Structure formats: C-alpha cells, structure tokens
Amino acid sequence: MKKIGFIGAGNMGTAMIRGLAQANLVKREEIIVGGRNIEKLIPLEAEFTGLQITTETEKLVEQADIVILAVKPYTIPEVLTTIKKKLTPDKIIISVAAGVTILDLEELTSKETKIVRVMPNTPALVGEAMSSISPNSNVTAEETAHISTIFSSFGKAEVVAENLMDAVVGVSGSSPAYVYMFIEALADGAVLNGMPRDKAYKFAAQAVLGAAKMVLETGEHPGKLKDMVTSPGGTTIEAVKSLEDTGFRSSVISAVQAAASKNSSM
Ligand SMILES: NC(=O)c1ccc[n+]([C@@H]2O[C@H](COP(=O)([O-])OP(=O)(O)OC[C@H]3O[C@@H](n4cnc5c(N)ncnc54)[C@H](OP(=O)(O)O)[C@@H]3O)[C@@H](O)[C@H]2O)c1
C-alpha cells in the first residue's frame, strides 16, 4: 500500500483525511498530513491514532508516494515551488484545486511528473463524496485505478476527461452548498406549517437523501420518479406547478452554469 501525504488540512483536506481514515482502506500510519500551523493539525492526530502530522512539507513529499494538494488555488504555485526538488518521477501529485489545470501543474513541476486532477466534495466527511478523476498521460491505467479506489473509499469516483471539469465543479464540487440551501428552505416551509425546527431539518434532509438514493439505486429517469409521486389533482402537482411558476429548474441550471463559468475563468 502506498503512503499518502496531504498538504493542506482545511475544509476539503480534512473531509478527505477523515473519510480516508474512517474507511480503513489505508493504515493510519500510511497517512501524513502537512500544514503551516501544527496546532491546527493536532486534533486530527488525536482523533486518528497513528496518523502523522508535520509542518515540513518537503519531508512529507520525501516519504509519500502520493501527494494530495488540498490548498487554495492561489497557494498551489508557492507549494509546488517548495516541494519541486523532492518530486521524483515515481510520485503521483493529486490536485483538488478548482481552476488549476493539468497544464498549469505540469508547468509548475515537469513534463515527467505524474499528475492527477481530482474534484471531490465535502460529503467525503460522511463517506458520500462525488469525485472526478483526470490523470495526465504520465499516469498509468493501474495508477489511475489505484487513485479511483482511494477516492471511492469515501464516496463515488469516476474517471472523466479534464474538459468536463467545469461541469463537475457546477454539478458536484459546489452543489452541496445549493442542496443545503434547498434543505433549509424545505425546513422553513415545514416550520411555516407548524413543525418544530429540529424535526423539520430531519424530515427535509431524509427526503433529499431518499430521493437521491432512488435515482442512484433504481436507475430510473428522475422525471419518471417525479411522476410516481405526482397523483392527478393531488398535493404534489400543486407544489410542482408552484416550483415551475417561480423558475426553480431555470434557477438551478443557472447556478450550475455560474459555478462552471467561475471555474473556467480562474
Ligand atoms: N471546500 C470545498 O467544498 C471544495 C470542493 C472541491 C475542491 N476544493 C478545493 O480544495 C482546496 C482547499 O479548499 P478548502 O475549502 O479546504 O480551503 P481551506 O479550508 O482554506 O484550506 C486550505 C488549507 O491549506 C493550508 N495551507 C495554506 N498554505 C499552505 C502551505 N503553504 N503549506 C501547507 N498548507 C497550507 C491552510 O492552512 P492555514 O489554515 O494554516 O493557512 C488550510 O488548512 C481548494 O483548492 C479548493 O478549490 C474545495
């Protein structure tokens, strides 16, 4: 099993580290977490016995076979400049940074570097991430399969061409935020009808989880599943009409487009 080093343990880094450590695919001793501030890393070390922490990113790269960059996009050049001389051709660099292309990463390292661009999302924390995997031509099929296995240990992962990355950011990288807004709004509607708030969040979130599982597990078209809930003259068709009247679908499509456009302009 290969050693995995994380550089950056913020929102996304921590979600992946927790997801990976909980999945038991990799021994805790095989995970090294690097950051600028040791105090911020100590809780992870305490939570997952055996996991190593460090502020010395060059040493982390020396020890790791796979290095996952989970820093903000504008920090990538600085981090790669620091670790470049430790990047031997056998190591795999994974970047989850939005808007940083494989070409950008190759220019900051070398043409021989094995690079994989990945776009996960924060539900990694509960083992339900959706991650896209785009390797450069130096990464073998076997290595790509290994990376997919790692990201599948805390959710679902699909290999996609890099030119789909804007769509990925819009539909899964950023979308947990819009889904939380939807859950919050559903719950507000329930509260408006007298339901206590704690119950309202539970009813709303479980309805979203159940509907998502129906799409994934039945393989049915979402429109057909919607039709199954919508009896003639019933309550649901009233709600569907209201959503259509207020531009729900168009609003969601525009949100995905906005995130995708932002990603392509970064
Ligand atoms: N958040 C999401 O939902 C999401 C989804 C998909 C992809 N991403 C991508 O994930 C990346 C990280 O995003 P985030 O939301 O996790 O950001 P974040 O919470 O700000 O975390 C960034 C982390 O990087 C650390 N860091 C900064 N400079 C460093 C350096 N030179 N060496 C080592 N560590 C350093 C920071 O440490 P300090 O706190 O000590 O500065 C912080 O822990 C971004 O590129 C983003 O595009 C995020």
Coordinates of C-alpha atoms and ligand atoms in Angstrom, one line a residue:
M1 CA 0.0 0.0 0.0
K2 CA 1.3 3.4 -0.9
K3 CA 1.9 6.2 1.6
I4 CA -0.4 9.2 1.1
G5 CA 0.6 12.7 2.1
F6 CA -1.9 15.6 2.3
I7 CA -0.7 19.2 2.0
G8 CA -3.4 21.4 3.5
A9 CA -6.0 20.3 6.1
G10 CA -8.7 22.9 5.8
N11 CA -12.4 22.1 4.8
M12 CA -11.7 19.8 1.9
G13 CA -8.4 18.3 3.2
T14 CA -10.0 17.4 6.5
A15 CA -13.0 15.9 4.8
M16 CA -10.8 13.7 2.7
I17 CA -8.5 12.8 5.6
R18 CA -11.4 11.9 7.9
G19 CA -13.1 10.0 5.0
L20 CA -9.9 8.0 4.2
A21 CA -9.0 7.3 7.9
Q22 CA -12.6 6.1 8.6
A23 CA -12.7 3.9 5.5
N24 CA -9.8 1.8 6.7
L25 CA -8.5 1.3 3.1
V26 CA -5.1 2.7 4.2
K27 CA -3.5 2.2 7.5
R28 CA -3.4 5.3 9.6
E29 CA 0.4 5.1 9.7
E30 CA 0.4 5.4 5.9
I31 CA -1.3 8.9 6.1
I32 CA 0.8 12.0 6.6
V33 CA -0.8 15.4 7.0
G34 CA 1.1 18.6 6.3
G35 CA 0.1 22.2 7.1
R36 CA 1.5 25.5 8.1
N37 CA 0.2 25.5 11.6
I38 CA 0.9 22.4 13.8
E39 CA -1.9 23.5 16.3
K40 CA -4.5 23.1 13.6
L41 CA -3.2 19.5 12.8
I42 CA -3.1 18.2 16.4
P43 CA -6.9 17.4 16.6
L44 CA -6.5 15.1 13.6
E45 CA -3.6 13.3 15.1
A46 CA -5.5 12.9 18.4
E47 CA -8.6 11.6 16.5
F48 CA -6.8 9.1 14.3
T49 CA -4.1 7.4 16.3
G50 CA -1.1 6.5 14.1
L51 CA -1.7 9.3 11.6
Q52 CA 1.4 11.5 11.2
I53 CA 1.4 15.3 11.1
T54 CA 4.1 17.8 10.1
T55 CA 4.8 21.4 9.1
E56 CA 7.7 20.2 6.9
T57 CA 6.1 19.7 3.5
E58 CA 9.4 18.7 1.8
K59 CA 9.9 15.8 4.3
L60 CA 6.3 14.8 3.7
V61 CA 6.9 14.6 0.0
E62 CA 10.1 12.6 0.5
Q63 CA 8.1 10.0 2.5
A64 CA 4.8 9.9 0.5
D65 CA 4.2 8.0 -2.8
I66 CA 1.0 10.0 -3.4
V67 CA 0.8 13.7 -2.5
I68 CA -2.6 15.4 -2.4
L69 CA -2.6 19.2 -2.7
A70 CA -5.6 20.5 -0.7
V71 CA -4.6 24.1 -0.5
K72 CA -6.4 27.1 -2.1
P73 CA -5.8 27.5 -5.8
Y74 CA -3.6 30.7 -5.4
T75 CA -1.3 28.8 -3.0
I76 CA -0.5 26.0 -5.5
P77 CA 2.5 27.8 -7.2
E78 CA 4.1 28.5 -3.8
V79 CA 3.6 24.9 -2.5
L80 CA 4.9 23.3 -5.7
T81 CA 7.9 25.6 -5.8
T82 CA 8.7 24.5 -2.3
I83 CA 8.4 20.7 -3.0
K84 CA 9.5 20.6 -6.6
K85 CA 13.0 19.2 -6.0
K86 CA 11.6 16.3 -3.9
L87 CA 9.2 15.3 -6.7
T88 CA 10.8 12.1 -8.1
P89 CA 9.1 10.7 -11.3
D90 CA 7.6 7.8 -9.4
K91 CA 5.5 10.0 -7.2
I92 CA 1.9 11.0 -8.0
I93 CA 0.7 14.5 -7.4
I94 CA -3.0 15.0 -7.0
S95 CA -4.5 18.5 -7.0
V96 CA -8.1 19.2 -5.9
A97 CA -7.7 22.9 -6.5
A98 CA -10.5 24.5 -8.5
G99 CA -9.5 26.2 -11.8
V100 CA -5.8 24.9 -11.7
T101 CA -5.4 22.8 -14.9
I102 CA -3.1 19.8 -15.6
L103 CA -1.1 22.1 -17.9
D104 CA -0.7 24.7 -15.1
L105 CA 0.5 21.9 -12.8
E106 CA 2.9 20.5 -15.4
E107 CA 4.4 23.9 -15.9
L108 CA 5.0 24.2 -12.2
T109 CA 6.6 20.8 -12.0
S110 CA 7.9 19.0 -15.1
K111 CA 6.6 17.2 -18.1
E112 CA 7.6 13.9 -16.5
T113 CA 5.5 14.4 -13.3
K114 CA 2.6 12.1 -12.7
I115 CA -0.4 14.5 -12.2
V116 CA -4.0 13.7 -11.4
R117 CA -6.6 16.5 -11.2
V118 CA -9.4 15.5 -8.8
M119 CA -12.6 17.4 -7.9
P120 CA -14.1 15.9 -4.7
N121 CA -16.7 17.4 -2.5
T122 CA -17.1 17.8 1.3
P123 CA -19.6 14.9 1.8
A124 CA -16.3 12.9 1.8
L125 CA -16.6 13.5 5.6
V126 CA -19.5 11.1 5.8
G127 CA -18.3 8.7 3.1
E128 CA -20.5 10.1 0.4
A129 CA -18.2 12.2 -1.8
M130 CA -18.5 12.5 -5.5
S131 CA -15.1 12.8 -7.1
S132 CA -13.9 13.2 -10.7
I133 CA -10.5 11.8 -11.6
S134 CA -8.5 13.2 -14.5
P135 CA -4.9 11.9 -14.9
N136 CA -2.2 13.2 -17.2
S137 CA -0.5 11.0 -19.7
N138 CA 2.3 10.0 -17.3
V139 CA -0.1 8.2 -15.0
T140 CA -0.6 4.5 -15.9
A141 CA -4.0 2.8 -16.1
E142 CA -3.1 0.8 -13.0
E143 CA -2.2 4.0 -11.1
T144 CA -5.5 5.7 -12.2
A145 CA -7.4 2.6 -10.9
H146 CA -5.5 2.9 -7.6
I147 CA -6.4 6.6 -7.2
S148 CA -10.0 5.8 -8.1
T149 CA -10.0 3.1 -5.3
I150 CA -8.7 5.7 -2.8
F151 CA -11.4 8.2 -3.7
S152 CA -14.1 5.5 -3.8
S153 CA -13.2 4.6 -0.2
F154 CA -15.1 7.7 0.9
G155 CA -17.8 8.0 -1.8
K156 CA -18.1 7.5 -5.5
A157 CA -15.4 8.3 -8.1
E158 CA -15.4 8.5 -11.9
V159 CA -12.6 9.0 -14.3
V160 CA -13.5 11.9 -16.6
A161 CA -11.8 13.9 -19.3
E162 CA -10.3 17.2 -17.9
N163 CA -12.5 19.2 -20.3
L164 CA -15.5 18.2 -18.2
M165 CA -14.1 19.8 -15.1
D166 CA -16.2 23.0 -15.3
A167 CA -19.3 20.8 -15.4
V168 CA -18.0 18.7 -12.5
V169 CA -17.5 21.8 -10.3
G170 CA -21.0 23.0 -11.1
V171 CA -22.8 19.7 -10.6
S172 CA -20.9 18.1 -7.6
G173 CA -17.9 20.2 -6.4
S174 CA -20.0 23.2 -5.4
S175 CA -23.5 21.7 -5.3
P176 CA -23.6 20.6 -1.6
A177 CA -24.0 24.3 -0.8
Y178 CA -27.1 24.6 -3.1
V179 CA -28.5 21.4 -1.6
Y180 CA -28.1 22.7 1.9
M181 CA -30.0 25.8 0.8
F182 CA -32.7 23.6 -0.6
I183 CA -32.9 21.6 2.7
E184 CA -33.0 24.8 4.7
A185 CA -35.8 26.2 2.5
L186 CA -37.8 22.9 2.7
A187 CA -37.5 23.0 6.5
D188 CA -38.6 26.7 6.6
G189 CA -41.7 25.6 4.7
A190 CA -42.4 22.9 7.3
V191 CA -41.8 25.4 10.1
L192 CA -44.3 27.7 8.4
N193 CA -46.8 24.9 8.7
G194 CA -46.1 24.4 12.4
M195 CA -43.3 21.7 12.5
P196 CA -40.6 22.3 15.2
R197 CA -37.3 23.2 13.5
D198 CA -35.2 20.2 14.6
K199 CA -37.8 17.8 13.2
A200 CA -38.1 20.0 10.0
Y201 CA -34.4 19.6 9.2
K202 CA -34.6 15.8 9.8
F203 CA -37.7 15.4 7.6
A204 CA -36.2 17.6 4.8
A205 CA -32.7 16.0 4.8
Q206 CA -34.0 12.5 4.9
A207 CA -36.4 13.3 2.0
V208 CA -33.5 14.6 -0.1
L209 CA -31.3 11.6 0.9
G210 CA -34.1 9.1 0.0
A211 CA -34.8 10.8 -3.3
A212 CA -31.1 10.8 -4.3
K213 CA -30.9 7.1 -3.4
M214 CA -33.9 6.4 -5.6
V215 CA -32.2 7.9 -8.6
L216 CA -28.9 6.1 -7.9
E217 CA -30.4 2.7 -7.0
T218 CA -33.3 2.3 -9.3
G219 CA -31.6 3.8 -12.3
E220 CA -34.9 5.4 -13.3
H221 CA -35.1 8.8 -15.0
P222 CA -35.7 11.5 -12.4
G223 CA -38.7 12.7 -14.4
K224 CA -40.3 9.2 -14.1
L225 CA -39.7 9.1 -10.3
K226 CA -41.3 12.6 -10.0
D227 CA -44.3 11.4 -12.0
M228 CA -44.6 8.5 -9.5
V229 CA -45.1 11.0 -6.6
T230 CA -47.5 13.2 -8.5
S231 CA -51.0 12.0 -8.4
P232 CA -53.7 13.7 -10.6
G233 CA -55.2 16.6 -8.8
G234 CA -53.1 15.9 -5.7
T235 CA -50.8 18.0 -3.4
T236 CA -47.5 17.3 -5.2
I237 CA -48.6 18.6 -8.6
E238 CA -49.6 21.8 -6.8
A239 CA -46.1 22.1 -5.5
V240 CA -44.5 21.2 -8.9
K241 CA -46.6 23.9 -10.6
S242 CA -45.5 26.4 -7.9
L243 CA -41.8 25.5 -8.5
E244 CA -42.3 25.9 -12.3
D245 CA -44.0 29.2 -11.8
T246 CA -41.1 30.6 -9.8
G247 CA -38.4 29.3 -12.2
F248 CA -36.9 26.5 -10.0
R249 CA -35.3 24.5 -12.7
S250 CA -34.0 27.5 -14.5
S251 CA -32.6 28.9 -11.3
V252 CA -30.7 25.6 -10.6
I253 CA -29.4 25.4 -14.1
S254 CA -28.2 29.0 -13.9
A255 CA -26.4 28.2 -10.5
V256 CA -24.5 25.2 -12.1
Q257 CA -23.6 27.5 -15.0
A258 CA -22.4 30.2 -12.7
A259 CA -20.1 27.8 -10.8
A260 CA -18.8 26.3 -14.1
S261 CA -18.1 29.7 -15.6
K262 CA -16.3 30.9 -12.5
N263 CA -14.1 27.7 -12.6
S264 CA -13.2 28.3 -16.2
S265 CA -12.2 31.9 -15.5
M266 CA -10.0 31.1 -12.5
Ligands
LIG1 N1 -14.4 23.3 0.1 C1 -14.9 22.6 -0.9 O1 -16.1 22.2 -0.9 C2 -14.1 22.1 -2.1 C3 -14.6 21.2 -3.0 C4 -13.7 20.8 -4.1 C5 -12.4 21.3 -4.2 N2 -12.0 22.2 -3.2 C6 -10.6 22.7 -3.4 O2 -9.9 22.3 -2.2 C7 -8.9 23.2 -2.0 C8 -8.9 23.6 -0.5 O3 -10.1 24.3 -0.2 P1 -10.6 24.4 1.3 O4 -12.0 24.8 1.2 O5 -10.3 23.2 2.0 O6 -9.7 25.6 1.8 P2 -9.2 25.9 3.3 O7 -10.3 25.5 4.2 O8 -8.8 27.4 3.3 O9 -7.9 25.0 3.5 C9 -6.7 25.3 2.9 C10 -5.6 24.7 3.8 O10 -4.4 24.8 3.2 C11 -3.4 25.2 4.2 N3 -2.3 25.8 3.6 C12 -2.2 27.0 3.0 N4 -1.0 27.3 2.6 C13 -0.2 26.2 2.9 C14 1.1 25.8 2.7 N5 2.0 26.6 2.1 N6 1.5 24.6 3.2 C15 0.7 23.8 3.8 N7 -0.6 24.1 4.0 C16 -1.1 25.2 3.6 C17 -4.2 26.1 5.1 O11 -3.6 26.2 6.4 P3 -3.8 27.5 7.3 O12 -5.2 27.4 7.8 O13 -2.8 27.3 8.4 O14 -3.5 28.7 6.4 C18 -5.6 25.4 5.2 O15 -5.5 24.4 6.2 C19 -9.1 24.4 -2.9 O16 -8.1 24.4 -3.9 C20 -10.5 24.2 -3.4 O17 -10.6 24.7 -4.8 C21 -12.7 22.6 -2.2

